[in-house]
Amino acid sequence: MAMVLDAFASYLVDMLTQAAADEVKTMLGVSGEIDKMGDKLRDLKNFLVDADRRNITEETVQEWVGQLKRAMYEAADILDLCQLKAMKRGSSSVDAGCFNPLLFCMRNPFHAREIGTRIKALNQRLDDIKERSAAFKFIDLGSDGDHSNNTHASRHGNPSRETVGDFDRSAIVGDKIEEDTRALVAQIMQTKKDVNDGIKVVAIVGVGGIGKTTLAQKVFNDEAIQGEFSKKIWLSVNQNFGDVDLLRRAIIEAGGDAQPHESSKTSLHETLKNTLIDQKTFLVMDDVWNHRAWDDVLKLPLLNAAASGSRVLVTTRDEVVARGVKAIWPYHHVDTLAPEDAWSLLKKQVRSSEIDEDHINKLKDIGLKIIQKCGCLPIAVKVMGGLLRERGGLRRGWQQVLDDSKWSRTKMPDELNHTVYLSYEYMPSYLKQCFLYYSLLPKSRIFTMNEVVAMWISEGFIHGNSNDLEESGENYYKELVSRNLIEPDKSYVDIWVCSMHDVVRSFAQYMTKDEALVTQDGDKNILAKLGSQKFLRLSIETNRSQSGELDWKSLQAQQSVRTLISTIQIKMKPGDSLVNFSSLRTLHIESTNMVVLVESLHQLKHLRYLTLVNAGMSVLPGNIVKMKLLQFLDIARCTKLVNLPDNIVKLGQLWILALPKASMVPRGFGGLTNMRRLRMFRAHMDVDWCSLDELGPLSQLRFLALVELENVSAASFASNARLGEKTHLIKLFLCCTSKLGDDGLVKEKEDVSEEEQQRIEKVHDKLCPPPGVELLQIKGYFGRQLPRWMMSTSMVSLNNLKTLFFDDLACCTQLPNGLCQLPNLQFLQVSRAPCIKHVGTGFLEAPAASFARLNEMKLFAMVEWAEWDWEEQVQAMRRLEKLVLMNCKLRHVPPGLASSARSLKILGLQYVKHLSYIESFPSVVELLVNRCPDLERITNLPNLQKLSIMYCPKLKVLERIASLERLVLEDYNMEKLPEYMRNIKPKHLQLFCRLWLLSVVATGQSGTEWDKFGQVEHVKAYAGDGDSQRKWYVLYTRGDNCKLDSNISSSTVFEETLSSSMVDAQGFDALYKMRRSTFSYICSLVRIPFFEGMMARDHTFVDGRLLSLQDGVAVALRVLNSGDSPLTVGSSLGVNESTVSLVTQLFVQAMCQRAMHHLGWPGSAKMEKIKNKFHKIHGLPNCCGVVHTTHIPFGSENHDHGVLLQAMFYPDLRFANTWRGASGSMNQLSLLHDSSLFKSCQEGTVLNGRKLNLSDGLDVGEYIIGDAGYPLLPWLLTPYRLEDKDLLFADFPPYQAEFNRRHSAALDITLSALRRWKDTWKILHRGVGSCPPSQTICACCILHNIVIDMQEEEEEEEEEEVRRLADEDAVRMRDILSRHLMESGGHTMAVAEADQQAAAVASGSGDGNNEQGACRRQRADRGKEKVHA
């Protein structure tokens, strides 16, 4: 019964009254028949309200109503045909709001006869129907029955009544839901012996609308549940589930293959089993009507695959189902609300700006009685609240509802909820049919308010002047929200998307059962239902997994259908068409096979609304122009569609057009003067396609989205669009293609010239919106300044602008000063504006109140923004309630904001660099700080109730926040709770941290962190593992004897003793190649990450004893230094082979994570010591190290396999700055160029320390040395080669030979270091284990250095002696060398000869080669420097 007789009759009577008032009544004797039709409909209309009401329960009335409906639908068809015939004669451009097609037809003799004959026949039918009505003794209840006084006032919505945003919609099942959730979670988490063959099934039982689904959702999202189970599946089962559909949805929810190749039940069972194998699974089966959904469909794969401890939660209305699935007893029965809880819920629904809580409390006596009649059912109380709010705050209005006889209607079917029925009866008739129609929309798809309203208009449920239809429809939609019959989806803005509760939907679908079929593709009875009767509306949906089992032929018998909504893949084949569906008004179809039907779309002469999704078509047929009545066309999701047919511009009735992103609009578009909404209009300048200037005539536009505006070549085209003249325009989107990258900066290839900037500025200057625009978005704009009309309100008065978006402003350098003067601006967002560095005082300067109504402001990714000037005396943003700043360099939040924005409740600061403090926000109740690396202090927020802190490592001070109730801390790097925790006392703490810290928390009062959280009332702490962010948990309640619950075993958390089996007769030092103190130090390094890895997997000896931290380290060291296989090592230590492999891998990863400082570049003091050693031992002053490359085979004899290692070496044989690469793809030179060492040295970030001053005034910077395989670089010195010889000498000159000798001696340290390293860590030769080779090499290098470092510390006295001897050797060597040079004089003579030769070359003698001479002089000079050094 989507048609409500009274409302639809009003629509027809309006049309006929208009016709009768014109000269139609004088034409061809038909006027009498028109008068008769109008009179009969008016007579019938007097008792149609009573007929509609009795139609619910009386079968004889139902038959009579059905006949009347079909007669009225035929009358509507006649009017359609009149309009089509008129439009065929060239009147298609006439506005339907003022054009009378019936009058046109009466003026044409042929049409008059045809239409007149049909009207006479229809009048005869109406006579017969009216005669039969006498037998039913209908009562004349007037247009809207007993409730007309209340409902007429709201026919177009009550403009003075506050809408959905002003009342609370929470707490559906009262406060008891928290207690129920805790009880169910505890029952599910119990680990005692499972029932039902290893899978425990828990059941929630209760009547419809009592809150079973809400309770199940709270359990499903509970932190403990989320952490305990690796696979979590939510399935809405419903009555008509299909086995294949249910299995497919389960696979999708479990993360398996969403489109398995086989569609049989057996193959899907196998797919689900493979998806769940060894996974601890939590399955929720919501709204189960038959236990077969578990026993015959889902039970087998879970039993055969899911890990022990898996659970199933079932919600059902029937205890028989709970018994059938063998749920543990007692079942969890959801109780109705306690009267006081129900009263609180009712008050929240009734309260509005017109009815305050004090006034409502005076009506509590009546309210409690009404609640009792609702049965204290949450959904019933909620719907009743919506009804009572509509009745107002008058006692007699509430009393009238309480005393209504409909509460006791005895013939009410079980499907109907009395409260919903009562609310329905109190609706005005125009709203009833809109409400009933909404229940046809598939639950699995999102339908926006605009789409719903368009469908209502297409069906004739909203009528009147065409200019007001959308506004009326939106008011109807808001009224359904106000009555709690549809509920806004909070993930969308305002009431853009809503849903309908199952109890309300069941009622509405029952009311429409004589006209509509709502079914799913998994419904086994769908074919039988389609064959049982002729429906006027069909809605066929799928739950994401599309079976495609419905054949198009099975729909062919439904020739009277007026609405077809399908979200399934219907099987279609060539030759299928829409010819049998000529009565369709609304068609929404989602099927790639739709391309087969596209050619027959023109057969749908009555069609007003067409949405095609994924239709698989690349073109629209040209004959679409025959769909003369088409008003709403949405092809935005037909991604393959590029070109629209040229004659689409002849669809003069089009109101809404949504285009695909890549589509091109043909020329002549300006003729569509009825257009109200136009989405994705591409601003192309190609002469073959429509350009901006064709938008000029579209004066009725309410919504306009322009894209690719960068293509507009001249401002004149933009000017011709005449946006400023479109007085009806409400929402405007001006979009260019973004020139910004993911980092928020201008892409390298997108440099914008000054000419381009000026052109886009001029184009946007001409796209000035009209004063009435309420929402504006400017996106991808790349001018330096925003459009002039945006910078100053003197150009255009945007007094109605409420919502403003600036996105991707590539070159804009300042925010417009005029924004603060917009009187109704409520929401402002600026996102990604990299050139704005400073927001000055002009942003807030206004002659009156600045940002007088601004409620929410978001400033995102202004990545260079560092300063915000706000003088404290400037009062602005007095109504600002929410402020979010993200990804900027702001140094401080201006004090003026804190003192002026007295309504600020929510403050969010994310990725704000350089921000050091937040203080003195007296009104803020919720604060989020996320990744503010320099934040040190939060203080003086007296009303702060919730504080979320994420990754703010420098935060040390948290004080003067006395009202704090909830603290959320998230930092997976944190190893201790912050010290500021000692000084605060929140009631609730939620902690997300690393497993190590959670384990410390789990020790409770005996742990080191107890005094930081013991004072908190409730603590929920979590640590992650893999994909599960809440794998491990600690739950603590202070009031319950400090009860602490955790899935961490505290007995072995800090066990760090070494088992005796880990040491043999060789002794510790010989076995592990290190001293016991070194071993202890290594354990302290890897303690945290190694413990976390071991904890996550519970490693044990073969006899069941848990491995301690030191046991694990010992196992890993044995693998690394012995080179034996995990099997061999495990056998000798009593540990399983797989455990040895995993522990070794954990240890290697932990070393690379925590001990890299042992391989890092030394500090300046340490480097000075290294340089002194090189100077004293090897005679190389200012040398910082030796670089060398070696091949690590890892058991392979092939040099192309294994790893190339490049490292720096120091005189004490330590490694530094290692770099690794695959030996098969790299060589020594490519590895050098790839290394961080090369990049750092080239950039001068290292080797930039103190220079060595020589006696001749020259200096030598820091350098390293390498063998002849390396290139000679200013910072990398290699030995002289034969081609470097001075031509004056047969052999190397003495100074070169001396350098090479010292160079070679220094290189020997690499051989000593590598020999010691490889002898100690034999895994490098054998390549056993599961660790990546690169990480293994890194860990062995670190261990090598640690052993040396620890030896140095413990042998300081011995080391001092070594240094003394080394110093003596170097001095003796230098003395010997000096005496030799003085006695022989050879080196001095060689230098003199070199100088003489150089002078000869310089004077033009010798070989005459100046370049060679210059080279010789350089070599001679270099020799002198070396000698002086």
mmCIF file of C-alpha atoms in Angstrom, residues 809-955:
data_model
loop_
_atom_site.group_PDB
_atom_site.id
_atom_site.type_symbol
_atom_site.label_atom_id
_atom_site.label_comp_id
_atom_site.label_asym_id
_atom_site.label_seq_id
_atom_site.Cartn_x
_atom_site.Cartn_y
_atom_site.Cartn_z
ATOM 1 C CA LEU A 809 45.041 25.557 -2.873
ATOM 2 C CA ALA A 810 48.410 25.066 -4.594
ATOM 3 C CA CYS A 811 49.614 28.690 -4.784
ATOM 4 C CA CYS A 812 47.330 30.687 -2.514
ATOM 5 C CA THR A 813 49.346 32.708 0.011
ATOM 6 C CA GLN A 814 46.634 33.983 2.356
ATOM 7 C CA LEU A 815 43.177 33.254 3.638
ATOM 8 C CA PRO A 816 40.566 35.831 2.646
ATOM 9 C CA ASN A 817 39.877 38.562 5.170
ATOM 10 C CA GLY A 818 36.220 38.769 4.235
ATOM 11 C CA LEU A 819 35.297 35.354 5.633
ATOM 12 C CA CYS A 820 34.871 36.676 9.153
ATOM 13 C CA GLN A 821 32.053 38.944 7.989
ATOM 14 C CA LEU A 822 29.847 36.156 6.600
ATOM 15 C CA PRO A 823 26.903 36.335 9.027
ATOM 16 C CA ASN A 824 25.671 32.739 8.682
ATOM 17 C CA LEU A 825 28.908 30.803 8.105
ATOM 18 C CA GLN A 826 28.744 27.736 10.343
ATOM 19 C CA PHE A 827 31.401 25.370 8.937
ATOM 20 C CA LEU A 828 34.821 26.264 7.475
ATOM 21 C CA GLN A 829 37.431 23.832 6.196
ATOM 22 C CA VAL A 830 40.783 24.638 4.601
ATOM 23 C CA SER A 831 42.649 21.554 3.416
ATOM 24 C CA ARG A 832 46.106 21.417 1.783
ATOM 25 C CA ALA A 833 47.337 24.965 1.239
ATOM 26 C CA PRO A 834 51.171 24.726 1.206
ATOM 27 C CA CYS A 835 51.876 28.399 0.455
ATOM 28 C CA ILE A 836 50.038 29.843 3.446
ATOM 29 C CA LYS A 837 52.674 30.496 6.097
ATOM 30 C CA HIS A 838 51.004 33.205 8.125
ATOM 31 C CA VAL A 839 47.427 34.008 9.143
ATOM 32 C CA GLY A 840 47.330 37.664 10.092
ATOM 33 C CA THR A 841 45.020 39.825 12.123
ATOM 34 C CA GLY A 842 43.016 40.709 9.011
ATOM 35 C CA PHE A 843 41.520 37.203 9.066
ATOM 36 C CA LEU A 844 39.478 38.271 12.109
ATOM 37 C CA GLU A 845 38.875 41.965 11.431
ATOM 38 C CA ALA A 846 35.198 42.757 11.057
ATOM 39 C CA PRO A 847 33.127 45.875 11.769
ATOM 40 C CA ALA A 848 30.726 43.769 13.816
ATOM 41 C CA ALA A 849 31.028 40.275 15.318
ATOM 42 C CA SER A 850 33.783 38.231 13.650
ATOM 43 C CA PHE A 851 32.708 34.740 12.535
ATOM 44 C CA ALA A 852 29.468 35.353 14.402
ATOM 45 C CA ARG A 853 27.910 31.910 13.782
ATOM 46 C CA LEU A 854 30.938 29.738 13.019
ATOM 47 C CA ASN A 855 30.394 26.409 14.754
ATOM 48 C CA GLU A 856 33.168 24.190 13.363
ATOM 49 C CA MET A 857 36.530 24.931 11.734
ATOM 50 C CA LYS A 858 39.059 22.466 10.304
ATOM 51 C CA LEU A 859 42.467 23.545 9.009
ATOM 52 C CA PHE A 860 44.267 20.578 7.426
ATOM 53 C CA ALA A 861 47.669 20.136 5.769
ATOM 54 C CA MET A 862 48.677 23.791 5.635
ATOM 55 C CA VAL A 863 52.149 22.297 5.819
ATOM 56 C CA GLU A 864 54.129 25.578 6.007
ATOM 57 C CA TRP A 865 51.744 27.447 8.313
ATOM 58 C CA ALA A 866 53.748 28.629 11.326
ATOM 59 C CA GLU A 867 52.143 31.835 12.655
ATOM 60 C CA TRP A 868 48.594 32.799 13.645
ATOM 61 C CA ASP A 869 48.158 36.371 14.869
ATOM 62 C CA TRP A 870 45.192 36.996 17.137
ATOM 63 C CA GLU A 871 45.176 40.023 19.376
ATOM 64 C CA GLU A 872 43.686 39.123 22.719
ATOM 65 C CA GLN A 873 41.246 42.034 22.708
ATOM 66 C CA VAL A 874 39.708 40.847 19.407
ATOM 67 C CA GLN A 875 36.496 38.976 20.072
ATOM 68 C CA ALA A 876 35.760 36.365 17.416
ATOM 69 C CA MET A 877 34.322 32.892 16.932
ATOM 70 C CA ARG A 878 32.146 33.172 20.011
ATOM 71 C CA ARG A 879 30.029 30.208 18.892
ATOM 72 C CA LEU A 880 32.886 27.960 17.750
ATOM 73 C CA GLU A 881 32.379 24.504 19.247
ATOM 74 C CA LYS A 882 34.902 22.372 17.357
ATOM 75 C CA LEU A 883 38.384 23.221 16.057
ATOM 76 C CA VAL A 884 40.770 20.794 14.359
ATOM 77 C CA LEU A 885 44.317 21.718 13.274
ATOM 78 C CA MET A 886 46.315 19.099 11.388
ATOM 79 C CA ASN A 887 49.713 18.851 9.714
ATOM 80 C CA CYS A 888 51.203 22.306 10.096
ATOM 81 C CA LYS A 889 54.138 24.068 11.805
ATOM 82 C CA LEU A 890 52.137 26.224 14.173
ATOM 83 C CA ARG A 891 54.283 27.208 17.155
ATOM 84 C CA HIS A 892 51.411 28.043 19.452
ATOM 85 C CA VAL A 893 47.651 28.283 19.533
ATOM 86 C CA PRO A 894 46.944 32.019 19.898
ATOM 87 C CA PRO A 895 45.833 33.136 23.379
ATOM 88 C CA GLY A 896 43.109 35.200 21.736
ATOM 89 C CA LEU A 897 41.435 31.994 20.597
ATOM 90 C CA ALA A 898 41.436 30.606 24.115
ATOM 91 C CA SER A 899 39.970 33.757 25.602
ATOM 92 C CA SER A 900 37.461 34.496 22.841
ATOM 93 C CA ALA A 901 36.093 31.106 21.766
ATOM 94 C CA ARG A 902 34.132 30.545 24.950
ATOM 95 C CA SER A 903 31.893 27.901 23.376
ATOM 96 C CA LEU A 904 34.792 25.727 22.190
ATOM 97 C CA LYS A 905 34.100 22.161 23.314
ATOM 98 C CA ILE A 906 36.270 19.967 21.074
ATOM 99 C CA LEU A 907 39.893 20.739 20.164
ATOM 100 C CA GLY A 908 41.949 18.470 17.941
ATOM 101 C CA LEU A 909 45.657 18.975 17.215
ATOM 102 C CA GLN A 910 47.327 16.426 14.957
ATOM 103 C CA TYR A 911 50.787 16.440 13.368
ATOM 104 C CA VAL A 912 51.377 20.000 14.563
ATOM 105 C CA LYS A 913 55.140 20.511 14.507
ATOM 106 C CA HIS A 914 56.852 22.966 16.899
ATOM 107 C CA LEU A 915 53.786 23.272 19.167
ATOM 108 C CA SER A 916 55.205 23.208 22.701
ATOM 109 C CA TYR A 917 52.238 23.935 24.953
ATOM 110 C CA ILE A 918 48.439 24.031 25.193
ATOM 111 C CA GLU A 919 46.954 26.079 27.998
ATOM 112 C CA SER A 920 43.999 28.094 29.273
ATOM 113 C CA PHE A 921 41.024 26.797 27.294
ATOM 114 C CA PRO A 922 38.293 27.099 29.920
ATOM 115 C CA SER A 923 35.426 25.652 27.881
ATOM 116 C CA VAL A 924 37.113 22.689 26.155
ATOM 117 C CA VAL A 925 35.704 19.331 27.262
ATOM 118 C CA GLU A 926 37.482 17.071 24.742
ATOM 119 C CA LEU A 927 41.093 17.385 23.562
ATOM 120 C CA LEU A 928 42.966 15.206 21.072
ATOM 121 C CA VAL A 929 46.713 15.624 20.531
ATOM 122 C CA ASN A 930 48.283 13.268 18.015
ATOM 123 C CA ARG A 931 51.922 13.211 16.870
ATOM 124 C CA CYS A 932 52.865 16.650 18.104
ATOM 125 C CA PRO A 933 56.588 15.922 18.503
ATOM 126 C CA ASP A 934 57.519 19.069 20.462
ATOM 127 C CA LEU A 935 54.533 19.258 22.799
ATOM 128 C CA GLU A 936 55.780 19.533 26.390
ATOM 129 C CA ARG A 937 52.928 20.943 28.457
ATOM 130 C CA ILE A 938 49.120 20.813 28.736
ATOM 131 C CA THR A 939 47.762 22.914 31.544
ATOM 132 C CA ASN A 940 44.757 24.853 32.840
ATOM 133 C CA LEU A 941 41.827 23.166 31.088
ATOM 134 C CA PRO A 942 39.393 23.188 34.028
ATOM 135 C CA ASN A 943 36.442 21.591 32.209
ATOM 136 C CA LEU A 944 38.358 18.991 30.209
ATOM 137 C CA GLN A 945 36.603 15.625 30.473
ATOM 138 C CA LYS A 946 38.245 13.523 27.762
ATOM 139 C CA LEU A 947 41.899 13.701 26.743
ATOM 140 C CA SER A 948 43.479 11.588 24.002
ATOM 141 C CA ILE A 949 47.287 11.655 23.690
ATOM 142 C CA MET A 950 48.963 9.810 20.840
ATOM 143 C CA TYR A 951 52.692 9.763 20.145
ATOM 144 C CA CYS A 952 53.735 12.926 21.967
ATOM 145 C CA PRO A 953 57.053 11.738 23.449
ATOM 146 C CA LYS A 954 58.166 15.088 24.928
ATOM 147 C CA LEU A 955 54.965 15.707 26.898
#
